[in-house]
Short mmCIF file of N, CA and C and ligand atoms in Angstrom, two decimals:
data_model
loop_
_atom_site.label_atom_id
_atom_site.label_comp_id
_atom_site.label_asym_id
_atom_site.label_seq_id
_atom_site.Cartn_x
_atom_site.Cartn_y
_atom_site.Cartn_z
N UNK A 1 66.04 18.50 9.75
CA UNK A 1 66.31 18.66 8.30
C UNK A 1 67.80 18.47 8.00
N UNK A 2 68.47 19.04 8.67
CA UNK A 2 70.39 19.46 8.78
C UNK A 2 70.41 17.65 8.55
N UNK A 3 69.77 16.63 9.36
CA UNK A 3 70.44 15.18 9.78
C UNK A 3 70.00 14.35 8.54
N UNK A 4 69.64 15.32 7.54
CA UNK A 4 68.77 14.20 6.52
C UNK A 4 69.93 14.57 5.43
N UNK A 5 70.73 15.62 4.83
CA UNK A 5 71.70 16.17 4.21
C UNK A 5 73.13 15.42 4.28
N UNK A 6 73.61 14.62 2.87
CA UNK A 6 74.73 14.12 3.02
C UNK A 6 75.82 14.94 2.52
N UNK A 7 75.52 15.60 1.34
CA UNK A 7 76.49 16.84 0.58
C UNK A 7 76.06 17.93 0.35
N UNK A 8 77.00 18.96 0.74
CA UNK A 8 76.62 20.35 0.08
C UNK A 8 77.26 20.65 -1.20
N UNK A 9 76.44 20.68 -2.65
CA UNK A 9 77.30 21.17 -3.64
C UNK A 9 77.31 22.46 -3.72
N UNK A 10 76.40 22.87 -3.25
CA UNK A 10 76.36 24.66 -4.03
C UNK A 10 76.48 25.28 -2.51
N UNK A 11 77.15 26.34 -2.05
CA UNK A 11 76.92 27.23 -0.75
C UNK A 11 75.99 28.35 -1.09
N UNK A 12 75.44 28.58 -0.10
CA UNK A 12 74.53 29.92 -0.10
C UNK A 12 75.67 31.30 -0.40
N UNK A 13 76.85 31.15 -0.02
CA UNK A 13 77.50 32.09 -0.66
C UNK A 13 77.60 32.05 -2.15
N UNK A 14 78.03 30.95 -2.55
CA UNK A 14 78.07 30.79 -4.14
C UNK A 14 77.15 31.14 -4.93
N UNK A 15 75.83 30.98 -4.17
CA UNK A 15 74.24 30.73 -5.23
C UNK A 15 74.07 32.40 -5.39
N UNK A 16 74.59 33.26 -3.98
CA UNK A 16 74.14 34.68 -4.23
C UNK A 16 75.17 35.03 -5.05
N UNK A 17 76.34 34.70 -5.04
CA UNK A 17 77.84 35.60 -5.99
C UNK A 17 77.32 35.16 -7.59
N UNK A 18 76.45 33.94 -7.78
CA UNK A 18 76.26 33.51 -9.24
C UNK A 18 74.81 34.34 -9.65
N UNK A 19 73.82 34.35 -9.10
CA UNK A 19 72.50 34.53 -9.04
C UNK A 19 72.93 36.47 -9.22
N UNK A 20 73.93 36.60 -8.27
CA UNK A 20 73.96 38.49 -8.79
C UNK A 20 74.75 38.51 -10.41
N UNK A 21 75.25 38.01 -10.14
CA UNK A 21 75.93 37.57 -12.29
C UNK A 21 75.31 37.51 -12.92
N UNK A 22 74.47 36.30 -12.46
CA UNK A 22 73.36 35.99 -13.67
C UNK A 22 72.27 37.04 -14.22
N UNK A 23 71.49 38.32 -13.19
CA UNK A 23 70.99 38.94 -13.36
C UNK A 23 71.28 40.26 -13.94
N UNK A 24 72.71 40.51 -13.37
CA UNK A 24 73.44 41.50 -14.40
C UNK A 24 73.42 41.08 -15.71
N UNK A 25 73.45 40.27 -16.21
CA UNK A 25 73.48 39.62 -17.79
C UNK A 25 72.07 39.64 -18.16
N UNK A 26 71.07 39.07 -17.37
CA UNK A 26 69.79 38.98 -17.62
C UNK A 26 69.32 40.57 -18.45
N UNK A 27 69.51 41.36 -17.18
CA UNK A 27 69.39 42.65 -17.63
C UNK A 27 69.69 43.54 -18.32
N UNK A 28 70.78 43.25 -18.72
CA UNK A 28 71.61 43.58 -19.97
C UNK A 28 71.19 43.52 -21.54
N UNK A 29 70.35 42.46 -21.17
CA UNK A 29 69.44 41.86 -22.25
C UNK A 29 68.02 42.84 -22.92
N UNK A 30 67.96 43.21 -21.79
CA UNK A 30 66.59 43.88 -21.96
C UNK A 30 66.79 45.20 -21.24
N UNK A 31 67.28 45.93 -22.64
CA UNK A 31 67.10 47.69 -22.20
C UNK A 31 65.82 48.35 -21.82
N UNK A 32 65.75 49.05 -20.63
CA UNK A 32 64.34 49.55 -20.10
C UNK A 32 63.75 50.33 -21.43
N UNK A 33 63.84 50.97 -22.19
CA UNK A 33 63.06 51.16 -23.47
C UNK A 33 62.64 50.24 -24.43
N UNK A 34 63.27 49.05 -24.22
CA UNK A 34 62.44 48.15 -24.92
C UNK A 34 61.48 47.39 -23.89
N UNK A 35 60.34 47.90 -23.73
CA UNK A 35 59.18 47.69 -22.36
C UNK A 35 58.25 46.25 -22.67
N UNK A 36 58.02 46.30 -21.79
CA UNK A 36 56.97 44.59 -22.25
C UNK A 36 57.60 43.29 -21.45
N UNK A 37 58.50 43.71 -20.41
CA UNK A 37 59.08 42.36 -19.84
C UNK A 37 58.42 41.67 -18.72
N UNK A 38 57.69 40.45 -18.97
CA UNK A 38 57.49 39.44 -18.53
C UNK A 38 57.95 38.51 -17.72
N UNK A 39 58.19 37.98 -16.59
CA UNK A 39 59.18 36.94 -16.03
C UNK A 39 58.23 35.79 -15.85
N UNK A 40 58.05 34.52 -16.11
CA UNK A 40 57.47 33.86 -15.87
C UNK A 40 58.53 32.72 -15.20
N UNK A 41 57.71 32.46 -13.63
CA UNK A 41 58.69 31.85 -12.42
C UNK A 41 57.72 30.53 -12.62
N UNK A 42 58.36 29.45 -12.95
CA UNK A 42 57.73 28.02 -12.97
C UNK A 42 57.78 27.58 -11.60
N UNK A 43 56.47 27.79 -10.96
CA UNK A 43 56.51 26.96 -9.39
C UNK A 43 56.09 26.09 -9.28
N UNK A 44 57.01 25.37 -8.06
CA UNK A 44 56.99 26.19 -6.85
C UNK A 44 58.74 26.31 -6.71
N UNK A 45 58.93 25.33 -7.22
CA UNK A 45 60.60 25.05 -7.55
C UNK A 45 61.85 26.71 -7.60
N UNK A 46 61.25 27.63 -8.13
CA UNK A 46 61.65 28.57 -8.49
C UNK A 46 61.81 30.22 -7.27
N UNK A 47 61.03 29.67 -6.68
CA UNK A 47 60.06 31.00 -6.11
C UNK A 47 62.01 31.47 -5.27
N UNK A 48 62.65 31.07 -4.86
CA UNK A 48 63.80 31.63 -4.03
C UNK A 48 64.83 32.35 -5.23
N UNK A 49 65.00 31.29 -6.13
CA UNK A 49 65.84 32.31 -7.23
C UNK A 49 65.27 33.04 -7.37
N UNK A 50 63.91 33.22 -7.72
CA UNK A 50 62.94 34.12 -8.44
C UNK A 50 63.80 35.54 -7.61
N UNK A 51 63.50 35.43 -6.23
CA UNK A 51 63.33 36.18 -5.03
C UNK A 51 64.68 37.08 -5.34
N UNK A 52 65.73 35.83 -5.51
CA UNK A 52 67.00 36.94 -5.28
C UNK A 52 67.25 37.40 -6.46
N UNK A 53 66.77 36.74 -7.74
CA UNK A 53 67.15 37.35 -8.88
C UNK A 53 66.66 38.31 -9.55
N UNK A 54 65.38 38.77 -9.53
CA UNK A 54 64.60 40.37 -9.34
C UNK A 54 65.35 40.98 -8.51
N UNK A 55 65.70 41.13 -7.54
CA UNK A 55 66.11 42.01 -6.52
C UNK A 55 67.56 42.63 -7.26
N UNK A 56 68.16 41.75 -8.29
CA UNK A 56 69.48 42.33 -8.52
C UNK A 56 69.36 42.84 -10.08
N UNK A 57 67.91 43.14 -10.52
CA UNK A 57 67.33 43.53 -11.55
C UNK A 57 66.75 44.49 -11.91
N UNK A 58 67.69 45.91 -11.83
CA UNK A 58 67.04 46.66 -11.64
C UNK A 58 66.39 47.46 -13.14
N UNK A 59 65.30 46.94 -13.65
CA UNK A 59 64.69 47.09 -15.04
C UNK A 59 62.91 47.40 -14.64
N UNK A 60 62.04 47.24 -15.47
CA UNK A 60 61.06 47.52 -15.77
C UNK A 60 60.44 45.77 -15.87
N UNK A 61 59.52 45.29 -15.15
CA UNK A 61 59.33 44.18 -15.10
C UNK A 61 58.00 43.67 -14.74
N UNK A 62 56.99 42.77 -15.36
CA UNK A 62 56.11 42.32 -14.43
C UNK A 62 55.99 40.46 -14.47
N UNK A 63 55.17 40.13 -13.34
CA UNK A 63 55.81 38.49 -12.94
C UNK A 63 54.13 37.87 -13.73
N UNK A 64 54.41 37.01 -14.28
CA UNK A 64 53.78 35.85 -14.37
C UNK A 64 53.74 34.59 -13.80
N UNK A 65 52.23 34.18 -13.27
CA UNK A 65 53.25 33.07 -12.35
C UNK A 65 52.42 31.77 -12.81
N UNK A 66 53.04 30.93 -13.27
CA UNK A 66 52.76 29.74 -13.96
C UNK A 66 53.22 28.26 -13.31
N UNK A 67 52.01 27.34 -12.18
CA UNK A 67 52.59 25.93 -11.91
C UNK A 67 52.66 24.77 -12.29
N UNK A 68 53.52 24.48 -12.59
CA UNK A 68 54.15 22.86 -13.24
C UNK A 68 54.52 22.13 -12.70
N UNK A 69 54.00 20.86 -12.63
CA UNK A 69 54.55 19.93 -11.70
C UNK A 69 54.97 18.41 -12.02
N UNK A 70 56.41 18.25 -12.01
CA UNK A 70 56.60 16.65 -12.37
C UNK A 70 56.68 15.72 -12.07
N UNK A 71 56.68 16.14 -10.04
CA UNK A 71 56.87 14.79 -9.35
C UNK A 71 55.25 14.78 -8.04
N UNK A 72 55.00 13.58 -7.99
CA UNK A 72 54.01 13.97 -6.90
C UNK A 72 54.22 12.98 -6.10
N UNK A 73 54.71 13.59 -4.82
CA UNK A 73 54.76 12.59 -3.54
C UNK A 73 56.38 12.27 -3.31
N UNK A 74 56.60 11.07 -3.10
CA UNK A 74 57.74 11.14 -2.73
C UNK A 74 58.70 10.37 -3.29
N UNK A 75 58.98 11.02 -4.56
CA UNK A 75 59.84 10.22 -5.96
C UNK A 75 60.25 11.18 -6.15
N UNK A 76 61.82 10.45 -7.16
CA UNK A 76 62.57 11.08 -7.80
C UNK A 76 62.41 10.79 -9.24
N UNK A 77 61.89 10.21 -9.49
CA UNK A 77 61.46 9.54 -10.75
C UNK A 77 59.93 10.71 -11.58
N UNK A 78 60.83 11.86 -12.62
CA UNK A 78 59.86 12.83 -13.13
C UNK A 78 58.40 11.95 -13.99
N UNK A 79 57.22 12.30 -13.25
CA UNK A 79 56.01 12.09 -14.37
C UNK A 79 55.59 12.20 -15.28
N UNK A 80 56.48 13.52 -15.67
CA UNK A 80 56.20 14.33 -16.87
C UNK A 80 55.74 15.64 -16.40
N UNK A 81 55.59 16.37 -17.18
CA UNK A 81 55.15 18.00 -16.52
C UNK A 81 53.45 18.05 -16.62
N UNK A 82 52.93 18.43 -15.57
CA UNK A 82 51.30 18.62 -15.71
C UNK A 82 50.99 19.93 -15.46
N UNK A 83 50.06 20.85 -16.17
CA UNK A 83 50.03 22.21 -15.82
C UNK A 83 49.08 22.55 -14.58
N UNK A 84 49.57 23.15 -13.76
CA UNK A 84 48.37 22.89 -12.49
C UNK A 84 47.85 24.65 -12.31
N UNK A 85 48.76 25.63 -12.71
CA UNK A 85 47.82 26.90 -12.86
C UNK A 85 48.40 27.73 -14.13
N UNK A 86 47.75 28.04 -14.86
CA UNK A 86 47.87 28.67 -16.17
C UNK A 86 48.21 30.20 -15.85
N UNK A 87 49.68 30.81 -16.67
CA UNK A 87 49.65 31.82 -16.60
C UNK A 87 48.41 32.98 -16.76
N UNK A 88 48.07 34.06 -16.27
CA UNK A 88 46.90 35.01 -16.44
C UNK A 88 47.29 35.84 -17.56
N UNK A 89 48.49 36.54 -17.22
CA UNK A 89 48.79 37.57 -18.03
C UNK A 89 49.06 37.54 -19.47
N UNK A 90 48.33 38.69 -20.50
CA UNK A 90 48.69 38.86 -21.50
C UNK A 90 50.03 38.81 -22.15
N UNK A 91 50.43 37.58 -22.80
CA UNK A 91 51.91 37.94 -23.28
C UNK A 91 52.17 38.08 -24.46
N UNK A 92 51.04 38.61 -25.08
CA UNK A 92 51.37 38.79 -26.86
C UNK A 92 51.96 40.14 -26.99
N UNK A 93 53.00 39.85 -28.01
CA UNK A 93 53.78 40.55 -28.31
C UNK A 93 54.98 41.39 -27.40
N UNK A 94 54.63 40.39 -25.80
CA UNK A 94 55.78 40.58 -24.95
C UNK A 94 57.28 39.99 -24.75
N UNK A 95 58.25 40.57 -24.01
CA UNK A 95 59.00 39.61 -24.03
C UNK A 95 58.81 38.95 -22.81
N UNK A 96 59.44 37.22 -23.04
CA UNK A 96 58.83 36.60 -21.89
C UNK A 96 60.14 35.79 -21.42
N UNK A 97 60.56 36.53 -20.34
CA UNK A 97 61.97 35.15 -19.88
C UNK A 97 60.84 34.11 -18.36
N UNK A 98 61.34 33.11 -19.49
CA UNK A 98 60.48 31.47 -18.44
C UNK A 98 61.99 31.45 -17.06
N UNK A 99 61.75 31.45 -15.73
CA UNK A 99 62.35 31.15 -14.62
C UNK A 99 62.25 29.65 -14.23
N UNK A 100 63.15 28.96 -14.59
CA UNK A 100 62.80 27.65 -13.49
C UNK A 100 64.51 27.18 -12.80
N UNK A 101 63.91 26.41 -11.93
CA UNK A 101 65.16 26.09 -10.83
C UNK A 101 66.31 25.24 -11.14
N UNK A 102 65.54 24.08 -12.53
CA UNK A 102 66.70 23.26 -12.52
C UNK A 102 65.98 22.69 -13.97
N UNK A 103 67.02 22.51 -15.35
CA UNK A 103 66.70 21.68 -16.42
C UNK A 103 67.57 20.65 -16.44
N UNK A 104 66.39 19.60 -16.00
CA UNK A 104 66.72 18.37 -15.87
C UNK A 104 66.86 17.47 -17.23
N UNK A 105 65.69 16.78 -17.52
CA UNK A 105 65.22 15.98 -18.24
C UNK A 105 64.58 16.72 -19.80
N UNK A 106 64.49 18.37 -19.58
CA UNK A 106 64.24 19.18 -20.57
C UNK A 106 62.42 19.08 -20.68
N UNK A 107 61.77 18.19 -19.86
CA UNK A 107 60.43 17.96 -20.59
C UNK A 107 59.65 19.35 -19.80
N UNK A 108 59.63 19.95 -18.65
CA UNK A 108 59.11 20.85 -18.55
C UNK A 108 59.44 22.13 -19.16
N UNK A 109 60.97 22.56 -19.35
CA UNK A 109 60.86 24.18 -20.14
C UNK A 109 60.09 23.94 -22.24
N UNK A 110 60.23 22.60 -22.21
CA UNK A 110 59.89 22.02 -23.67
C UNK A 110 58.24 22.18 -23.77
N UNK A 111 57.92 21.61 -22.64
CA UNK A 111 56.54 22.30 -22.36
C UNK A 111 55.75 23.39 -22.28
N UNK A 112 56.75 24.04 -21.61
CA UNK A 112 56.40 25.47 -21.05
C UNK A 112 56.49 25.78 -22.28
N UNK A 113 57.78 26.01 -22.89
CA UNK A 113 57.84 26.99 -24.06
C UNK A 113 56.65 26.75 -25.05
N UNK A 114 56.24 25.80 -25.58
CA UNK A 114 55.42 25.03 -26.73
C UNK A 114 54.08 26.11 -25.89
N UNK A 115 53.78 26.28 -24.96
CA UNK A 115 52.51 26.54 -24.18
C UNK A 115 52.55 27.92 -24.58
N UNK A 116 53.35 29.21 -23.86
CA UNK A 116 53.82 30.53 -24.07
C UNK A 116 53.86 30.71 -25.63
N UNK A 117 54.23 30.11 -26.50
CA UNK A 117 54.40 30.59 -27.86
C UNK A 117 52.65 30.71 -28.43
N UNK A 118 52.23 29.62 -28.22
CA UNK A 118 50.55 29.80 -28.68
C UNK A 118 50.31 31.17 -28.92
N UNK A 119 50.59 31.85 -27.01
CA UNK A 119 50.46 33.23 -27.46
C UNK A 119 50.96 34.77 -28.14
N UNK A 120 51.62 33.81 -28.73
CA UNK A 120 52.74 34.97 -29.67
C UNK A 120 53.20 36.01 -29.19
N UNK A 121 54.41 35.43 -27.87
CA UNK A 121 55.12 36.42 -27.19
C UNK A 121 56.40 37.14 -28.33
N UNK A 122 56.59 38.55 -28.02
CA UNK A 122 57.16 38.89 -28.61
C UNK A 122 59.18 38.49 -29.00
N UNK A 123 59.26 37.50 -27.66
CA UNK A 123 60.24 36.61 -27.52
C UNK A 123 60.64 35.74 -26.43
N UNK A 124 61.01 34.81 -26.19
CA UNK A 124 60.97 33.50 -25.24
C UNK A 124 62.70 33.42 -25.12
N UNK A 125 63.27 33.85 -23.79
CA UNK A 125 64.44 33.15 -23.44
C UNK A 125 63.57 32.82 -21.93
N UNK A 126 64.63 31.65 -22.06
CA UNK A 126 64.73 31.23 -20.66
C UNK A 126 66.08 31.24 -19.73
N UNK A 127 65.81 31.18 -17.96
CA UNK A 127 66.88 31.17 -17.31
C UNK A 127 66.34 30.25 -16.34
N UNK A 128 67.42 29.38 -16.25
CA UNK A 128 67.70 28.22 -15.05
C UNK A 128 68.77 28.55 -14.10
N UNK A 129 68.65 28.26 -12.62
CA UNK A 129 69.59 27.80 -11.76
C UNK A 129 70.60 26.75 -12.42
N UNK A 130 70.00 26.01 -12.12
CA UNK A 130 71.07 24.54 -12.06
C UNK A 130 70.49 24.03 -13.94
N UNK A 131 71.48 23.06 -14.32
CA UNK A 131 71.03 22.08 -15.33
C UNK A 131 72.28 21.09 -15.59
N UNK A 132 71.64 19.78 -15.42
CA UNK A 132 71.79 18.90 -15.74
C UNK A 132 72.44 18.72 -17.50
N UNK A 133 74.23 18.52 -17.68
CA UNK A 133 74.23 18.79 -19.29
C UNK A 133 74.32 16.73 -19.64
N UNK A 134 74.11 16.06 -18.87
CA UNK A 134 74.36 14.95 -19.23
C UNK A 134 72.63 14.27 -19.19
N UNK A 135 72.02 15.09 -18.86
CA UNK A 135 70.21 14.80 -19.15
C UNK A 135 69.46 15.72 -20.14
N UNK A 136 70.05 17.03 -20.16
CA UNK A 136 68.92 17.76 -21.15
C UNK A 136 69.67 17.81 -22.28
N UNK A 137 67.81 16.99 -23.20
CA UNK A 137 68.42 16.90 -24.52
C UNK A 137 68.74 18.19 -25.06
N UNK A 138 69.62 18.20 -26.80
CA UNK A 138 70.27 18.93 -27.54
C UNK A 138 68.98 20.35 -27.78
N UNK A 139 67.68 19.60 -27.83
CA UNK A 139 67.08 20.30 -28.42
C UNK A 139 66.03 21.39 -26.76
N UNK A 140 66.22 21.00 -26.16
CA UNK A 140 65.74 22.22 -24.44
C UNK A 140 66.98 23.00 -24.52
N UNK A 141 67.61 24.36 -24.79
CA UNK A 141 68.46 25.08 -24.02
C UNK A 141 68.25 25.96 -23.05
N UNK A 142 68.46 26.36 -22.50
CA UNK A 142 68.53 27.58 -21.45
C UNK A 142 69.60 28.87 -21.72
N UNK A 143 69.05 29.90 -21.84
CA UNK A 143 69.88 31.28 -22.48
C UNK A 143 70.86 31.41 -21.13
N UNK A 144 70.28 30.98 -20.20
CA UNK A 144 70.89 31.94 -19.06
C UNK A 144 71.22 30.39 -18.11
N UNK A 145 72.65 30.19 -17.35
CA UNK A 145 72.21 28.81 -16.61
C UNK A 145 73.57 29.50 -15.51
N UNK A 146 72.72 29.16 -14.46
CA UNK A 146 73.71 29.25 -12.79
C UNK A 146 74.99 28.61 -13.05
N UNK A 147 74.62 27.01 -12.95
CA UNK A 147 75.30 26.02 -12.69
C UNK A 147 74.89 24.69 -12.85
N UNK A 148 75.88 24.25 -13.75
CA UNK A 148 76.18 22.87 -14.23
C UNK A 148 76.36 22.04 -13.11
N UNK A 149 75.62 21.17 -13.13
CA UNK A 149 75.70 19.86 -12.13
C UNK A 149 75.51 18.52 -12.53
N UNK A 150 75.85 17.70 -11.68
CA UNK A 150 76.30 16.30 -11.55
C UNK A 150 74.53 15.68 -12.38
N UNK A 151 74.33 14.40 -12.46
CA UNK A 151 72.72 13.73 -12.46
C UNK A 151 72.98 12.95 -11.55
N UNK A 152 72.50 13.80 -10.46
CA UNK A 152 71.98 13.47 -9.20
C UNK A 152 71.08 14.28 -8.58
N UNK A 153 70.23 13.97 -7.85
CA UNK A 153 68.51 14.50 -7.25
C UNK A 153 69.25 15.92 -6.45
N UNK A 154 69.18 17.11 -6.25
CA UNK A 154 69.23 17.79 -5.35
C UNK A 154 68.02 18.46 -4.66
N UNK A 155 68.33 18.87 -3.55
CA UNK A 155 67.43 19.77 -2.78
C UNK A 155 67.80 20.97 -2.33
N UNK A 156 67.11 21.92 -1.68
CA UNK A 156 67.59 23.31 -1.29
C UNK A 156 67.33 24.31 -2.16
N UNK A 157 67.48 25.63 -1.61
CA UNK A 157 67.11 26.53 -2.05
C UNK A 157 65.96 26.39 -3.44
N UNK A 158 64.54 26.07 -2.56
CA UNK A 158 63.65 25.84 -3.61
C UNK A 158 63.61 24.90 -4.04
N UNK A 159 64.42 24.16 -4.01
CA UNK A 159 64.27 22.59 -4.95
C UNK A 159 63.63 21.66 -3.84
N UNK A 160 62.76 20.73 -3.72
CA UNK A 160 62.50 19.56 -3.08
C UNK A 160 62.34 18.54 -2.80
N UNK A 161 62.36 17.70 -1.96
CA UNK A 161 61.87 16.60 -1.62
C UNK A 161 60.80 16.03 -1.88
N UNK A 162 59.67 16.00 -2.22
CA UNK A 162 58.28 15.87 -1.04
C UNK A 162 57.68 16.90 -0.86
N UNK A 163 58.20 18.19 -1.17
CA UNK A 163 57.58 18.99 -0.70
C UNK A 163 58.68 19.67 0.19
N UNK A 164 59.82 19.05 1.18
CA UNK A 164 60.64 19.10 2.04
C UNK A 164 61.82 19.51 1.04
N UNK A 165 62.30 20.10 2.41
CA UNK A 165 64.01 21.11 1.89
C UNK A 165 64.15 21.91 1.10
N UNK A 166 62.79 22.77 0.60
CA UNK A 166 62.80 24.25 0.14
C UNK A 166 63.77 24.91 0.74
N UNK A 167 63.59 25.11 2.18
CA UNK A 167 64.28 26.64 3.42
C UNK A 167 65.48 26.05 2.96
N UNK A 168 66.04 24.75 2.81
CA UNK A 168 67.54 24.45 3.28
C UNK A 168 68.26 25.59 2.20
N UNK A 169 69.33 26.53 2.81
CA UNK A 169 70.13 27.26 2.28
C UNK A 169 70.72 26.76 1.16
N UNK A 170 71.35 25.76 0.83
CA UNK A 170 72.46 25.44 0.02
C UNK A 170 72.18 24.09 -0.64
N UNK A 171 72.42 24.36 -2.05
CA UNK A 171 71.90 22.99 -3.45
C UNK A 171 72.75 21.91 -2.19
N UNK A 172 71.83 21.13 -2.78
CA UNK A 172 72.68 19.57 -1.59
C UNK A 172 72.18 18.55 -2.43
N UNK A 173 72.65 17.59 -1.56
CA UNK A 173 71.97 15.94 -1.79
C UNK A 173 71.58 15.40 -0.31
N UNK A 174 70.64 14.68 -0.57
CA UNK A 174 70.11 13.65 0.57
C UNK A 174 70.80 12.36 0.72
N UNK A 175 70.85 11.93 1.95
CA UNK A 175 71.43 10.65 2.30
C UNK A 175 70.70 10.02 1.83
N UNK A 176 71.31 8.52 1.23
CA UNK A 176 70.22 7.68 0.21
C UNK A 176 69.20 7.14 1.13
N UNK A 177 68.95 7.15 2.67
CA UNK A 177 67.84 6.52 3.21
C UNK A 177 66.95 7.64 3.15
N UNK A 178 67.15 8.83 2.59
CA UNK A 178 66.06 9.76 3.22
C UNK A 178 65.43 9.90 1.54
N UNK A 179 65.90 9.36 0.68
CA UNK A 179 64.70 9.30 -0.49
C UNK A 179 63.65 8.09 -0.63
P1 XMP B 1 62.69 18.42 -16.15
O1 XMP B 1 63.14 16.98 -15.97
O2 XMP B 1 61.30 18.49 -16.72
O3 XMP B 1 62.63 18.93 -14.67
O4 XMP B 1 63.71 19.24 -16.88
C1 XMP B 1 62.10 20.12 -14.37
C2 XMP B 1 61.38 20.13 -13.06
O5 XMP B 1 61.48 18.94 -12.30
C3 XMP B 1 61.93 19.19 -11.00
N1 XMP B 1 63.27 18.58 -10.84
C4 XMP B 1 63.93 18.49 -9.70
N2 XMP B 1 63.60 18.89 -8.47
N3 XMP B 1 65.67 18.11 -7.66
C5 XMP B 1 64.46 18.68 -7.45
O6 XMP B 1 64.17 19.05 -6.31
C6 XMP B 1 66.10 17.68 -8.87
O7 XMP B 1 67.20 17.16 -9.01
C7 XMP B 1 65.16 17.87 -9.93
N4 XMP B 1 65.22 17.59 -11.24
C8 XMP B 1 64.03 18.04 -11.76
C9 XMP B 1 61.98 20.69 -10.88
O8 XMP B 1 60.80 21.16 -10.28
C10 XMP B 1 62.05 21.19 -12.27
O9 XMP B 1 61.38 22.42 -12.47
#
């Protein structure tokens, strides 16, 4: 895996010093008396932030887990978002922060959100890792964002290949023969 990696942008030190920030703010947001909090983790992309960013959350919380998927196989080139498992949980009149790893192209949290509102959550922010500000249009924001990056494909921590370079520790890029 290590021989397929040409750059490291993000270090595993960085992602935990930002990811504990980000959740202090997250939480800040939502005083434990105002009850009803929702996290909905867009997988599979998500599931490692998810991991460290609950852990530095210490609130009243339950997970929704909702999969979306834009690439199938071994492209970088998004399909569009297809819903492949529908959240379960009741979210009317909850609050609902959407989790995903990276707003790219904006068409999946644009999705997501349009989907979650049907059920008249009691409010919709979202939080991203990474986003792309030279791809997501004016109208996708993200309340909460890690880190601003380049438009270029990354992998790691959760993000993938193929399926490949979830485990890898640290946001990267692939050598151009390995896409
Ligand atoms: P959009 O374009 O809909 O992208 O904002 C959202 C979903 O697409 C995946 N995605 C990526 N995955 N490296 C990845 O490994 C990337 O650079 C990348 N860009 C988009 C991701 O699953 C995200 O939730």
């Amino acid at each position: 895996m290590e021989t397929d990696i040409d750059r490291i942008l993000i270090t595993d030190r960085e992602l935990a010093q930002r990811v504990k920030e980000l959740a202090t703010q997250i939480a800040a947001c939502y005083p434990d008396e105002d009850t009803g909090l929702i996290l909905v983790p867009i997988l599979s992309g998500s599931i490692i932030f998810l991991a460290d960013l609950i852990r530095h959350m210490p609130i009243k919380m339950k997970l929704g887990l909702m999969t979306v998927s834009s690439y199938s196989g071994a492209t970088t080139e998004s399909q569009g978002p297809k819903l492949e498992m529908d959240l379960e949980e009741d979210i009317h009149d909850q609050h609902v922060l959407v989790v995903d790893d990276i707003l790219d192209t904006g068409k999946t949290l644009r999705f997501v959100r349009s989907k979650l509102s049907e059920r008249n959550p009691r409010s919709i922010r979202t939080a991203v890792l990474l986003r792309k500000p030279e791809k997501a249009p004016p109208d996708v924001t993200a309340d909460f964002v890690g880190f601003e990056i380049a438009d270029e494909f990354v992998v790691g921590y959760g993000l993938d290949y193929d399926d490949h370079y979830r485990n890898f520790p640290h946001i990267a890029v692939l050598k151009p023969d390995c896409y």
